[in-house]
Amino acid sequence: TLPFCAPDDRRARLAVQVTVTGGGPLRARPPGRCRVAADGTSGGIIRADARPWNFGGRTPRRRGSMARMPSTHTPKPSAGSTAVRPSWPQLPDRVRSLVERRLGGPVAAAPSAGSGFTPGFAAVLHGPRGPRFVKAANGASDPVIADCYRREALINRALPAGVPAPRLRWLEEEDGWVVLGLDAVDGARMPADPWRPAELAAVLDAFAAIARELEVPGRALLDLGLKPVAEELSLDGWRRLAAGERADDLPPWFPRKLVEPLAELESGWVPAAAGGSVLHHDLRRDNVLFDGRGRVWVCDWNWPCLGASWLDLTVLLGTAHADGHDASRLFAEHPTARGVAPEQLDAVLAGLAGLFLHSGAQPPPPGSPALRAHQTWSGEVLLGWLRERRGWA
């Protein structure tokens, strides 16, 4: 933390927290008559007599200026603590008895999964027949979540054997509850936050292999009625905003002059994302696991659809960009992005950023208090990546 003496008001001091990512040094280059006092008592005061300091070659934004739009204004959500779920003892007796029969006797329960944005039960349960990752939703109070679990069961059974997804072993319904038993990933952990280069590379490699498996969908998946992504997503928020058809629910910091260029970009997202590959359609850090041997697993196949396989990279690499990685280079080097024009990626980034920012401005849904903050942060992250790619101030 450095107290910064602003050049336009030498009496004012702003505490700035500087985080270095990627293992690189933090360079402060003082132009003009700037000097640093680090005498052991000042804590390293930066005094600016003329021009602002240049951190790593980038000029900080002066107060009251819109010269640079910050990467994010919303704090980064902790991927491992976004869910509010019931614990094992809170499940109905008949549901617990059903699971115990499946697991061969009394159950020892691990803590409920902290990741995700649904209020359904999710935990690794250990019984005499071994561990299972069990998900359960009350169809009476959470019918949408229960239907999602039913859909997940159908998709899971239809996935090719080469897709590294924990496999469904059974599906039960009891007193309106939908209960899934899946393989428990041995030694499971989410990728480190922030992204480590080696883990990010492993996930991107695993996704390339998954994309090859799903490039031509098998009959089992097609028979489930997967829809094109353009029928699953409505990315028209910037255009509706530009046309005055939607209330301006953007945050105060957003430069309204960007609405028109974003609307123009967004208009090209449908042809950009079109394709016949099966998409996971929710490839986030918290839907990825490493096992104890370092193998990558992709979970929660609730929302598959059909489209260009590179589309799954957008949100994942957006989080990498937020952690200081060169997301544009990683995208360009990925096998799924071969032949993809920059305008195609930018059109999708624009549409998704608008969707996330609009969704994040809505009231929180019951049982998911962290969802709106996650959506807002995701919108800011994708917008920041797009801003960098387009050279927007």
mmCIF file of C-alpha atoms in Angstrom:
data_model
loop_
_atom_site.group_PDB
_atom_site.id
_atom_site.type_symbol
_atom_site.label_atom_id
_atom_site.label_comp_id
_atom_site.label_asym_id
_atom_site.label_seq_id
_atom_site.Cartn_x
_atom_site.Cartn_y
_atom_site.Cartn_z
ATOM 1 C CA THR A 1 0.000 0.000 0.000
ATOM 2 C CA LEU A 2 1.475 3.292 -1.114
ATOM 3 C CA PRO A 3 0.138 6.706 -0.057
ATOM 4 C CA PHE A 4 0.002 8.599 -3.366
ATOM 5 C CA CYS A 5 0.234 12.365 -3.408
ATOM 6 C CA ALA A 6 -1.883 13.460 -6.346
ATOM 7 C CA PRO A 7 -0.180 16.012 -8.641
ATOM 8 C CA ASP A 8 -3.210 18.308 -8.732
ATOM 9 C CA ASP A 9 -3.551 18.395 -4.928
ATOM 10 C CA ARG A 10 -0.306 17.809 -3.074
ATOM 11 C CA ARG A 11 -2.093 17.609 0.251
ATOM 12 C CA ALA A 12 -4.317 14.708 -0.833
ATOM 13 C CA ARG A 13 -3.203 11.122 -0.357
ATOM 14 C CA LEU A 14 -4.861 8.084 -1.885
ATOM 15 C CA ALA A 15 -4.066 4.580 -0.624
ATOM 16 C CA VAL A 16 -3.383 2.364 -3.600
ATOM 17 C CA GLN A 17 -3.074 -1.404 -3.242
ATOM 18 C CA VAL A 18 -0.758 -2.818 -5.887
ATOM 19 C CA THR A 19 -0.945 -6.523 -6.751
ATOM 20 C CA VAL A 20 1.766 -8.037 -8.933
ATOM 21 C CA THR A 21 0.639 -11.035 -11.010
ATOM 22 C CA GLY A 22 2.505 -13.304 -13.350
ATOM 23 C CA GLY A 23 5.746 -13.133 -11.399
ATOM 24 C CA GLY A 24 6.854 -9.909 -13.090
ATOM 25 C CA PRO A 25 8.428 -6.938 -11.338
ATOM 26 C CA LEU A 26 6.552 -3.754 -10.536
ATOM 27 C CA ARG A 27 8.344 -0.876 -12.221
ATOM 28 C CA ALA A 28 7.843 2.731 -11.226
ATOM 29 C CA ARG A 29 9.454 5.217 -13.596
ATOM 30 C CA PRO A 30 9.414 8.826 -12.375
ATOM 31 C CA PRO A 31 9.264 11.387 -15.188
ATOM 32 C CA GLY A 32 10.019 15.018 -14.533
ATOM 33 C CA ARG A 33 10.782 16.035 -10.961
ATOM 34 C CA CYS A 34 9.155 13.106 -9.140
ATOM 35 C CA ARG A 35 11.023 11.527 -6.256
ATOM 36 C CA VAL A 36 10.486 8.752 -3.740
ATOM 37 C CA ALA A 37 11.008 8.988 0.002
ATOM 38 C CA ALA A 38 11.479 5.571 1.588
ATOM 39 C CA ASP A 39 13.213 6.347 4.818
ATOM 40 C CA GLY A 40 11.750 3.532 6.881
ATOM 41 C CA THR A 41 9.155 5.729 8.540
ATOM 42 C CA SER A 42 7.243 7.122 5.586
ATOM 43 C CA GLY A 43 6.330 3.696 4.192
ATOM 44 C CA GLY A 44 7.539 4.788 0.747
ATOM 45 C CA ILE A 45 5.729 8.023 -0.059
ATOM 46 C CA ILE A 46 5.493 8.912 -3.719
ATOM 47 C CA ARG A 47 5.685 12.685 -4.122
ATOM 48 C CA ALA A 48 4.817 14.162 -7.504
ATOM 49 C CA ASP A 49 5.956 17.716 -8.145
ATOM 50 C CA ALA A 50 4.926 17.901 -11.766
ATOM 51 C CA ARG A 51 3.603 14.965 -13.757
ATOM 52 C CA PRO A 52 2.002 11.723 -12.544
ATOM 53 C CA TRP A 53 4.094 8.618 -12.109
ATOM 54 C CA ASN A 54 4.175 5.962 -14.764
ATOM 55 C CA PHE A 55 3.575 2.456 -13.404
ATOM 56 C CA GLY A 56 5.008 -0.151 -15.783
ATOM 57 C CA GLY A 57 4.703 2.252 -18.705
ATOM 58 C CA ARG A 58 1.024 3.090 -18.098
ATOM 59 C CA THR A 59 -0.099 6.500 -16.940
ATOM 60 C CA PRO A 60 -2.542 6.393 -14.001
ATOM 61 C CA ARG A 61 -5.880 8.119 -14.497
ATOM 62 C CA ARG A 62 -6.102 11.549 -12.910
ATOM 63 C CA ARG A 63 -9.022 12.176 -10.642
ATOM 64 C CA GLY A 64 -12.127 13.350 -12.450
ATOM 65 C CA SER A 65 -10.883 12.006 -15.785
ATOM 66 C CA MET A 66 -12.372 9.188 -17.871
ATOM 67 C CA ALA A 67 -9.055 8.657 -19.675
ATOM 68 C CA ARG A 68 -8.868 5.025 -18.539
ATOM 69 C CA MET A 69 -11.729 2.728 -17.627
ATOM 70 C CA PRO A 70 -10.617 0.465 -14.752
ATOM 71 C CA SER A 71 -10.659 -3.286 -15.340
ATOM 72 C CA THR A 72 -13.260 -3.949 -12.640
ATOM 73 C CA HIS A 73 -15.149 -1.938 -10.066
ATOM 74 C CA THR A 74 -16.814 -4.936 -8.444
ATOM 75 C CA PRO A 75 -14.683 -7.038 -6.076
ATOM 76 C CA LYS A 76 -13.684 -10.388 -7.482
ATOM 77 C CA PRO A 77 -15.976 -13.089 -6.049
ATOM 78 C CA SER A 78 -14.344 -16.014 -4.284
ATOM 79 C CA ALA A 79 -15.187 -18.983 -6.510
ATOM 80 C CA GLY A 80 -15.200 -21.368 -3.556
ATOM 81 C CA SER A 81 -17.690 -19.511 -1.394
ATOM 82 C CA THR A 82 -20.576 -18.356 -3.586
ATOM 83 C CA ALA A 83 -23.195 -20.999 -2.757
ATOM 84 C CA VAL A 84 -25.728 -21.246 0.069
ATOM 85 C CA ARG A 85 -26.626 -24.932 0.340
ATOM 86 C CA PRO A 86 -28.248 -27.256 2.875
ATOM 87 C CA SER A 87 -25.954 -29.583 4.790
ATOM 88 C CA TRP A 88 -26.385 -33.361 4.935
ATOM 89 C CA PRO A 89 -28.280 -33.308 8.287
ATOM 90 C CA GLN A 90 -30.709 -30.744 6.851
ATOM 91 C CA LEU A 91 -31.940 -33.059 4.100
ATOM 92 C CA PRO A 92 -35.263 -34.851 4.698
ATOM 93 C CA ASP A 93 -35.013 -38.242 6.414
ATOM 94 C CA ARG A 94 -36.363 -40.093 3.398
ATOM 95 C CA VAL A 95 -33.807 -38.493 1.085
ATOM 96 C CA ARG A 96 -30.961 -39.394 3.444
ATOM 97 C CA SER A 97 -32.276 -42.966 3.720
ATOM 98 C CA LEU A 98 -32.370 -43.235 -0.073
ATOM 99 C CA VAL A 99 -28.735 -42.121 -0.343
ATOM 100 C CA GLU A 100 -27.643 -44.483 2.441
ATOM 101 C CA ARG A 101 -29.242 -47.399 0.604
ATOM 102 C CA ARG A 102 -27.346 -46.417 -2.528
ATOM 103 C CA LEU A 103 -24.053 -46.112 -0.623
ATOM 104 C CA GLY A 104 -24.564 -49.324 1.333
ATOM 105 C CA GLY A 105 -25.039 -47.979 4.848
ATOM 106 C CA PRO A 106 -24.329 -45.016 7.130
ATOM 107 C CA VAL A 107 -22.845 -41.994 5.436
ATOM 108 C CA ALA A 108 -20.024 -39.663 6.413
ATOM 109 C CA ALA A 109 -20.525 -36.315 4.728
ATOM 110 C CA ALA A 110 -17.930 -33.803 3.641
ATOM 111 C CA PRO A 111 -18.906 -30.112 3.861
ATOM 112 C CA SER A 112 -21.328 -28.889 1.216
ATOM 113 C CA ALA A 113 -19.697 -27.514 -1.918
ATOM 114 C CA GLY A 114 -19.057 -23.810 -1.556
ATOM 115 C CA SER A 115 -18.912 -23.081 -5.284
ATOM 116 C CA GLY A 116 -21.804 -22.552 -7.652
ATOM 117 C CA PHE A 117 -24.929 -20.390 -7.614
ATOM 118 C CA THR A 118 -27.776 -22.812 -6.932
ATOM 119 C CA PRO A 119 -29.293 -23.654 -3.524
ATOM 120 C CA GLY A 120 -29.290 -27.405 -4.159
ATOM 121 C CA PHE A 121 -27.426 -29.859 -1.950
ATOM 122 C CA ALA A 122 -23.972 -30.810 -3.285
ATOM 123 C CA ALA A 123 -21.328 -32.725 -1.335
ATOM 124 C CA VAL A 124 -19.081 -35.756 -1.389
ATOM 125 C CA LEU A 125 -20.627 -38.533 0.726
ATOM 126 C CA HIS A 126 -18.659 -41.545 1.918
ATOM 127 C CA GLY A 127 -20.424 -44.873 2.458
ATOM 128 C CA PRO A 128 -19.431 -48.545 2.688
ATOM 129 C CA ARG A 129 -19.562 -48.815 -1.125
ATOM 130 C CA GLY A 130 -17.256 -45.869 -1.595
ATOM 131 C CA PRO A 131 -17.623 -42.127 -2.149
ATOM 132 C CA ARG A 132 -20.123 -40.379 -4.372
ATOM 133 C CA PHE A 133 -20.644 -36.768 -5.231
ATOM 134 C CA VAL A 134 -24.348 -36.289 -4.498
ATOM 135 C CA LYS A 135 -26.550 -33.465 -5.752
ATOM 136 C CA ALA A 136 -30.132 -33.024 -4.590
ATOM 137 C CA ALA A 137 -32.836 -30.432 -5.240
ATOM 138 C CA ASN A 138 -36.351 -29.998 -3.897
ATOM 139 C CA GLY A 139 -38.723 -29.989 -6.851
ATOM 140 C CA ALA A 140 -41.426 -28.250 -4.806
ATOM 141 C CA SER A 141 -39.379 -25.225 -3.675
ATOM 142 C CA ASP A 142 -36.778 -25.210 -6.489
ATOM 143 C CA PRO A 143 -38.479 -26.664 -9.590
ATOM 144 C CA VAL A 144 -36.043 -24.999 -12.001
ATOM 145 C CA ILE A 145 -33.025 -26.474 -10.212
ATOM 146 C CA ALA A 146 -34.676 -29.900 -10.053
ATOM 147 C CA ASP A 147 -35.304 -29.789 -13.807
ATOM 148 C CA CYS A 148 -31.689 -28.769 -14.364
ATOM 149 C CA TYR A 149 -30.519 -31.819 -12.432
ATOM 150 C CA ARG A 150 -32.781 -34.068 -14.505
ATOM 151 C CA ARG A 151 -31.362 -32.484 -17.646
ATOM 152 C CA GLU A 152 -27.815 -32.884 -16.357
ATOM 153 C CA ALA A 153 -28.433 -36.600 -15.827
ATOM 154 C CA LEU A 154 -29.584 -37.026 -19.432
ATOM 155 C CA ILE A 155 -26.645 -35.060 -20.836
ATOM 156 C CA ASN A 156 -24.116 -36.865 -18.645
ATOM 157 C CA ARG A 157 -25.238 -40.272 -19.875
ATOM 158 C CA ALA A 158 -24.966 -39.142 -23.500
ATOM 159 C CA LEU A 159 -21.452 -37.648 -23.305
ATOM 160 C CA PRO A 160 -18.766 -39.539 -25.229
ATOM 161 C CA ALA A 161 -16.458 -41.680 -23.106
ATOM 162 C CA GLY A 162 -13.517 -39.444 -24.008
ATOM 163 C CA VAL A 163 -14.996 -36.386 -22.278
ATOM 164 C CA PRO A 164 -13.460 -36.071 -18.788
ATOM 165 C CA ALA A 165 -16.671 -35.533 -16.822
ATOM 166 C CA PRO A 166 -17.524 -37.251 -13.530
ATOM 167 C CA ARG A 167 -20.017 -39.913 -14.561
ATOM 168 C CA LEU A 168 -23.557 -40.317 -13.319
ATOM 169 C CA ARG A 169 -24.079 -43.605 -11.466
ATOM 170 C CA TRP A 170 -27.715 -43.208 -10.459
ATOM 171 C CA LEU A 171 -30.687 -40.864 -10.470
ATOM 172 C CA GLU A 172 -33.488 -41.134 -7.898
ATOM 173 C CA GLU A 173 -36.623 -39.155 -7.108
ATOM 174 C CA GLU A 174 -38.137 -39.224 -3.623
ATOM 175 C CA ASP A 175 -40.903 -37.028 -2.179
ATOM 176 C CA GLY A 176 -40.395 -34.478 -4.947
ATOM 177 C CA TRP A 177 -36.602 -34.419 -4.505
ATOM 178 C CA VAL A 178 -34.298 -35.145 -7.447
ATOM 179 C CA VAL A 179 -31.096 -36.867 -6.312
ATOM 180 C CA LEU A 180 -28.019 -37.577 -8.461
ATOM 181 C CA GLY A 181 -25.074 -39.767 -7.548
ATOM 182 C CA LEU A 182 -21.922 -39.081 -9.543
ATOM 183 C CA ASP A 183 -18.332 -40.245 -9.399
ATOM 184 C CA ALA A 184 -16.355 -38.400 -6.765
ATOM 185 C CA VAL A 185 -13.118 -37.036 -8.251
ATOM 186 C CA ASP A 186 -10.243 -38.335 -6.120
ATOM 187 C CA GLY A 187 -8.307 -35.480 -4.532
ATOM 188 C CA ALA A 188 -10.543 -32.930 -6.237
ATOM 189 C CA ARG A 189 -9.621 -29.260 -6.088
ATOM 190 C CA MET A 190 -10.473 -26.225 -8.147
ATOM 191 C CA PRO A 191 -7.746 -24.395 -10.062
ATOM 192 C CA ALA A 192 -5.814 -21.876 -8.021
ATOM 193 C CA ASP A 193 -7.171 -18.360 -7.843
ATOM 194 C CA PRO A 194 -5.603 -16.352 -9.430
ATOM 195 C CA TRP A 195 -4.828 -18.597 -12.369
ATOM 196 C CA ARG A 196 -1.375 -20.177 -12.373
ATOM 197 C CA PRO A 197 0.141 -20.396 -15.861
ATOM 198 C CA ALA A 198 0.715 -24.167 -15.726
ATOM 199 C CA GLU A 199 -2.813 -24.904 -14.504
ATOM 200 C CA LEU A 200 -4.365 -22.575 -17.047
ATOM 201 C CA ALA A 201 -2.372 -24.297 -19.801
ATOM 202 C CA ALA A 202 -3.538 -27.712 -18.569
ATOM 203 C CA VAL A 203 -7.178 -26.604 -18.598
ATOM 204 C CA LEU A 204 -6.852 -25.149 -22.102
ATOM 205 C CA ASP A 205 -5.249 -28.375 -23.331
ATOM 206 C CA ALA A 206 -8.023 -30.437 -21.746
ATOM 207 C CA PHE A 207 -10.648 -28.222 -23.343
ATOM 208 C CA ALA A 208 -9.004 -28.671 -26.749
ATOM 209 C CA ALA A 209 -9.352 -32.444 -26.331
ATOM 210 C CA ILE A 210 -12.993 -32.072 -25.215
ATOM 211 C CA ALA A 211 -13.721 -29.878 -28.238
ATOM 212 C CA ARG A 212 -12.337 -32.579 -30.536
ATOM 213 C CA GLU A 213 -14.622 -35.160 -28.889
ATOM 214 C CA LEU A 214 -17.665 -32.911 -29.311
ATOM 215 C CA GLU A 215 -16.901 -31.404 -32.716
ATOM 216 C CA VAL A 216 -19.320 -33.843 -34.366
ATOM 217 C CA PRO A 217 -22.130 -34.647 -31.906
ATOM 218 C CA GLY A 218 -23.148 -38.267 -31.545
ATOM 219 C CA ARG A 219 -26.713 -39.425 -31.964
ATOM 220 C CA ALA A 220 -27.228 -39.773 -28.201
ATOM 221 C CA LEU A 221 -26.608 -36.048 -27.696
ATOM 222 C CA LEU A 222 -28.535 -34.924 -30.754
ATOM 223 C CA ASP A 223 -31.555 -36.960 -29.673
ATOM 224 C CA LEU A 224 -31.752 -34.770 -26.543
ATOM 225 C CA GLY A 225 -32.731 -31.807 -28.680
ATOM 226 C CA LEU A 226 -29.713 -29.561 -28.214
ATOM 227 C CA LYS A 227 -30.481 -26.108 -29.596
ATOM 228 C CA PRO A 228 -28.227 -23.617 -31.404
ATOM 229 C CA VAL A 229 -26.617 -21.147 -29.037
ATOM 230 C CA ALA A 230 -28.519 -18.274 -30.682
ATOM 231 C CA GLU A 231 -31.756 -19.863 -29.411
ATOM 232 C CA GLU A 232 -30.367 -20.249 -25.886
ATOM 233 C CA LEU A 233 -28.829 -16.783 -25.511
ATOM 234 C CA SER A 234 -30.316 -13.375 -26.205
ATOM 235 C CA LEU A 235 -27.419 -10.975 -26.688
ATOM 236 C CA ASP A 236 -29.126 -7.771 -27.769
ATOM 237 C CA GLY A 237 -28.760 -5.582 -24.692
ATOM 238 C CA TRP A 238 -26.542 -2.886 -26.203
ATOM 239 C CA ARG A 239 -28.770 -2.566 -29.274
ATOM 240 C CA ARG A 240 -31.904 -2.284 -27.151
ATOM 241 C CA LEU A 241 -30.200 0.282 -24.967
ATOM 242 C CA ALA A 242 -29.045 2.310 -27.985
ATOM 243 C CA ALA A 243 -32.582 2.244 -29.404
ATOM 244 C CA GLY A 244 -34.123 3.384 -26.121
ATOM 245 C CA GLU A 245 -35.999 0.092 -25.701
ATOM 246 C CA ARG A 246 -34.417 -0.736 -22.352
ATOM 247 C CA ALA A 247 -33.853 1.225 -19.180
ATOM 248 C CA ASP A 248 -30.287 2.363 -18.603
ATOM 249 C CA ASP A 249 -29.286 0.137 -15.691
ATOM 250 C CA LEU A 250 -25.561 0.472 -16.352
ATOM 251 C CA PRO A 251 -23.321 1.424 -13.435
ATOM 252 C CA PRO A 252 -22.450 5.132 -13.070
ATOM 253 C CA TRP A 253 -18.811 4.643 -14.056
ATOM 254 C CA PHE A 254 -19.668 3.255 -17.506
ATOM 255 C CA PRO A 255 -18.836 5.664 -20.391
ATOM 256 C CA ARG A 256 -22.138 6.034 -22.268
ATOM 257 C CA LYS A 257 -20.251 6.925 -25.446
ATOM 258 C CA LEU A 258 -19.376 3.231 -25.774
ATOM 259 C CA VAL A 259 -22.998 2.094 -26.085
ATOM 260 C CA GLU A 260 -23.153 2.700 -29.855
ATOM 261 C CA PRO A 261 -19.877 0.926 -30.751
ATOM 262 C CA LEU A 262 -20.808 -1.948 -28.444
ATOM 263 C CA ALA A 263 -24.221 -2.222 -30.100
ATOM 264 C CA GLU A 264 -22.573 -2.345 -33.521
ATOM 265 C CA LEU A 265 -20.170 -5.064 -32.409
ATOM 266 C CA GLU A 266 -22.895 -7.065 -30.661
ATOM 267 C CA SER A 267 -24.965 -7.167 -33.854
ATOM 268 C CA GLY A 268 -22.499 -9.641 -35.351
ATOM 269 C CA TRP A 269 -22.493 -12.208 -32.583
ATOM 270 C CA VAL A 270 -24.985 -14.710 -34.091
ATOM 271 C CA PRO A 271 -23.015 -15.523 -37.271
ATOM 272 C CA ALA A 272 -19.763 -15.291 -35.284
ATOM 273 C CA ALA A 273 -20.844 -17.985 -32.817
ATOM 274 C CA ALA A 274 -22.675 -20.277 -35.221
ATOM 275 C CA GLY A 275 -21.513 -23.875 -35.487
ATOM 276 C CA GLY A 276 -22.421 -27.490 -34.936
ATOM 277 C CA SER A 277 -20.142 -28.450 -32.037
ATOM 278 C CA VAL A 278 -21.496 -29.265 -28.593
ATOM 279 C CA LEU A 279 -20.685 -26.484 -26.109
ATOM 280 C CA HIS A 280 -20.463 -26.869 -22.355
ATOM 281 C CA HIS A 281 -21.908 -23.343 -22.257
ATOM 282 C CA ASP A 282 -20.873 -22.658 -18.648
ATOM 283 C CA LEU A 283 -17.119 -23.196 -18.608
ATOM 284 C CA ARG A 284 -16.067 -21.335 -15.466
ATOM 285 C CA ARG A 285 -13.198 -21.855 -13.059
ATOM 286 C CA ASP A 286 -15.544 -23.439 -10.494
ATOM 287 C CA ASN A 287 -16.769 -25.992 -13.039
ATOM 288 C CA VAL A 288 -13.229 -27.308 -13.496
ATOM 289 C CA LEU A 289 -11.470 -29.732 -11.148
ATOM 290 C CA PHE A 290 -7.987 -31.175 -10.865
ATOM 291 C CA ASP A 291 -7.688 -34.646 -9.386
ATOM 292 C CA GLY A 292 -4.808 -35.826 -7.222
ATOM 293 C CA ARG A 293 -2.751 -36.790 -10.278
ATOM 294 C CA GLY A 294 -3.255 -33.436 -11.994
ATOM 295 C CA ARG A 295 -5.847 -34.597 -14.526
ATOM 296 C CA VAL A 296 -8.495 -32.023 -15.524
ATOM 297 C CA TRP A 297 -12.211 -32.767 -15.134
ATOM 298 C CA VAL A 298 -15.097 -30.586 -16.366
ATOM 299 C CA CYS A 299 -18.286 -30.723 -14.304
ATOM 300 C CA ASP A 300 -21.895 -29.540 -14.381
ATOM 301 C CA TRP A 301 -23.036 -30.270 -17.927
ATOM 302 C CA ASN A 302 -26.412 -28.604 -17.401
ATOM 303 C CA TRP A 303 -26.594 -26.178 -20.326
ATOM 304 C CA PRO A 304 -25.062 -27.724 -23.483
ATOM 305 C CA CYS A 305 -26.010 -26.269 -26.847
ATOM 306 C CA LEU A 306 -24.647 -26.149 -30.386
ATOM 307 C CA GLY A 307 -22.252 -23.536 -31.707
ATOM 308 C CA ALA A 308 -18.645 -22.700 -32.492
ATOM 309 C CA SER A 309 -16.479 -24.609 -30.017
ATOM 310 C CA TRP A 310 -14.267 -21.575 -29.275
ATOM 311 C CA LEU A 311 -17.246 -19.888 -27.653
ATOM 312 C CA ASP A 312 -16.594 -21.819 -24.423
ATOM 313 C CA LEU A 313 -13.219 -20.070 -24.134
ATOM 314 C CA THR A 314 -14.606 -16.555 -23.790
ATOM 315 C CA VAL A 315 -15.642 -16.459 -20.132
ATOM 316 C CA LEU A 316 -12.789 -18.738 -19.055
ATOM 317 C CA LEU A 317 -10.160 -16.545 -20.715
ATOM 318 C CA GLY A 318 -11.917 -13.435 -19.443
ATOM 319 C CA THR A 319 -11.044 -14.559 -15.915
ATOM 320 C CA ALA A 320 -7.485 -15.222 -17.070
ATOM 321 C CA HIS A 321 -7.301 -11.678 -18.444
ATOM 322 C CA ALA A 322 -8.464 -10.369 -15.076
ATOM 323 C CA ASP A 323 -5.601 -12.288 -13.456
ATOM 324 C CA GLY A 324 -3.013 -10.646 -15.694
ATOM 325 C CA HIS A 325 -2.632 -13.262 -18.441
ATOM 326 C CA ASP A 326 -2.491 -12.405 -22.138
ATOM 327 C CA ALA A 327 -5.947 -13.717 -22.965
ATOM 328 C CA SER A 328 -5.867 -12.590 -26.598
ATOM 329 C CA ARG A 329 -2.648 -14.499 -27.243
ATOM 330 C CA LEU A 330 -3.962 -17.599 -25.461
ATOM 331 C CA PHE A 331 -7.134 -17.436 -27.530
ATOM 332 C CA ALA A 332 -5.283 -16.998 -30.827
ATOM 333 C CA GLU A 333 -3.021 -19.974 -30.046
ATOM 334 C CA HIS A 334 -5.846 -22.328 -29.063
ATOM 335 C CA PRO A 335 -6.795 -25.021 -31.607
ATOM 336 C CA THR A 336 -10.497 -24.124 -31.448
ATOM 337 C CA ALA A 337 -9.720 -20.528 -32.488
ATOM 338 C CA ARG A 338 -8.030 -21.357 -35.779
ATOM 339 C CA GLY A 339 -9.535 -19.214 -38.517
ATOM 340 C CA VAL A 340 -11.548 -17.092 -36.069
ATOM 341 C CA ALA A 341 -11.395 -13.418 -37.036
ATOM 342 C CA PRO A 342 -10.806 -10.817 -34.307
ATOM 343 C CA GLU A 343 -14.219 -9.290 -35.046
ATOM 344 C CA GLN A 344 -15.897 -12.615 -34.250
ATOM 345 C CA LEU A 345 -14.414 -12.789 -30.776
ATOM 346 C CA ASP A 346 -15.099 -9.098 -30.171
ATOM 347 C CA ALA A 347 -18.750 -9.488 -31.178
ATOM 348 C CA VAL A 348 -19.241 -12.267 -28.631
ATOM 349 C CA LEU A 349 -17.327 -10.401 -25.913
ATOM 350 C CA ALA A 350 -19.528 -7.357 -26.472
ATOM 351 C CA GLY A 351 -22.737 -9.375 -26.306
ATOM 352 C CA LEU A 352 -21.735 -11.345 -23.215
ATOM 353 C CA ALA A 353 -20.485 -8.241 -21.401
ATOM 354 C CA GLY A 354 -23.840 -6.565 -21.983
ATOM 355 C CA LEU A 355 -25.745 -9.639 -20.827
ATOM 356 C CA PHE A 356 -23.719 -9.968 -17.627
ATOM 357 C CA LEU A 357 -23.899 -6.271 -16.737
ATOM 358 C CA HIS A 358 -27.668 -6.180 -17.284
ATOM 359 C CA SER A 359 -28.225 -9.410 -15.335
ATOM 360 C CA GLY A 360 -26.034 -8.206 -12.503
ATOM 361 C CA ALA A 361 -28.209 -5.115 -12.074
ATOM 362 C CA GLN A 362 -31.318 -7.200 -11.331
ATOM 363 C CA PRO A 363 -32.534 -8.175 -7.832
ATOM 364 C CA PRO A 364 -30.851 -11.306 -6.468
ATOM 365 C CA PRO A 365 -32.789 -14.542 -6.976
ATOM 366 C CA PRO A 366 -33.828 -16.527 -3.899
ATOM 367 C CA GLY A 367 -31.086 -18.757 -2.556
ATOM 368 C CA SER A 368 -28.277 -17.230 -4.617
ATOM 369 C CA PRO A 369 -27.066 -14.014 -2.967
ATOM 370 C CA ALA A 370 -23.697 -14.015 -4.764
ATOM 371 C CA LEU A 371 -24.997 -14.448 -8.305
ATOM 372 C CA ARG A 372 -25.500 -10.785 -9.198
ATOM 373 C CA ALA A 373 -22.044 -9.749 -7.983
ATOM 374 C CA HIS A 374 -20.539 -12.595 -10.012
ATOM 375 C CA GLN A 375 -22.443 -11.502 -13.121
ATOM 376 C CA THR A 376 -21.460 -7.863 -12.699
ATOM 377 C CA TRP A 377 -17.813 -8.767 -12.177
ATOM 378 C CA SER A 378 -17.887 -11.064 -15.207
ATOM 379 C CA GLY A 379 -19.361 -8.278 -17.335
ATOM 380 C CA GLU A 380 -16.664 -5.870 -16.200
ATOM 381 C CA VAL A 381 -13.947 -8.438 -16.885
ATOM 382 C CA LEU A 382 -15.134 -9.146 -20.434
ATOM 383 C CA LEU A 383 -15.606 -5.449 -21.095
ATOM 384 C CA GLY A 384 -12.067 -4.794 -19.870
ATOM 385 C CA TRP A 385 -10.664 -7.438 -22.195
ATOM 386 C CA LEU A 386 -12.661 -6.032 -25.102
ATOM 387 C CA ARG A 387 -11.555 -2.486 -24.277
ATOM 388 C CA GLU A 388 -7.944 -3.588 -24.437
ATOM 389 C CA ARG A 389 -8.461 -5.392 -27.733
ATOM 390 C CA ARG A 390 -10.227 -2.410 -29.341
ATOM 391 C CA GLY A 391 -7.908 0.236 -27.915
ATOM 392 C CA TRP A 392 -10.778 2.098 -26.303
ATOM 393 C CA ALA A 393 -10.031 4.712 -23.665
#
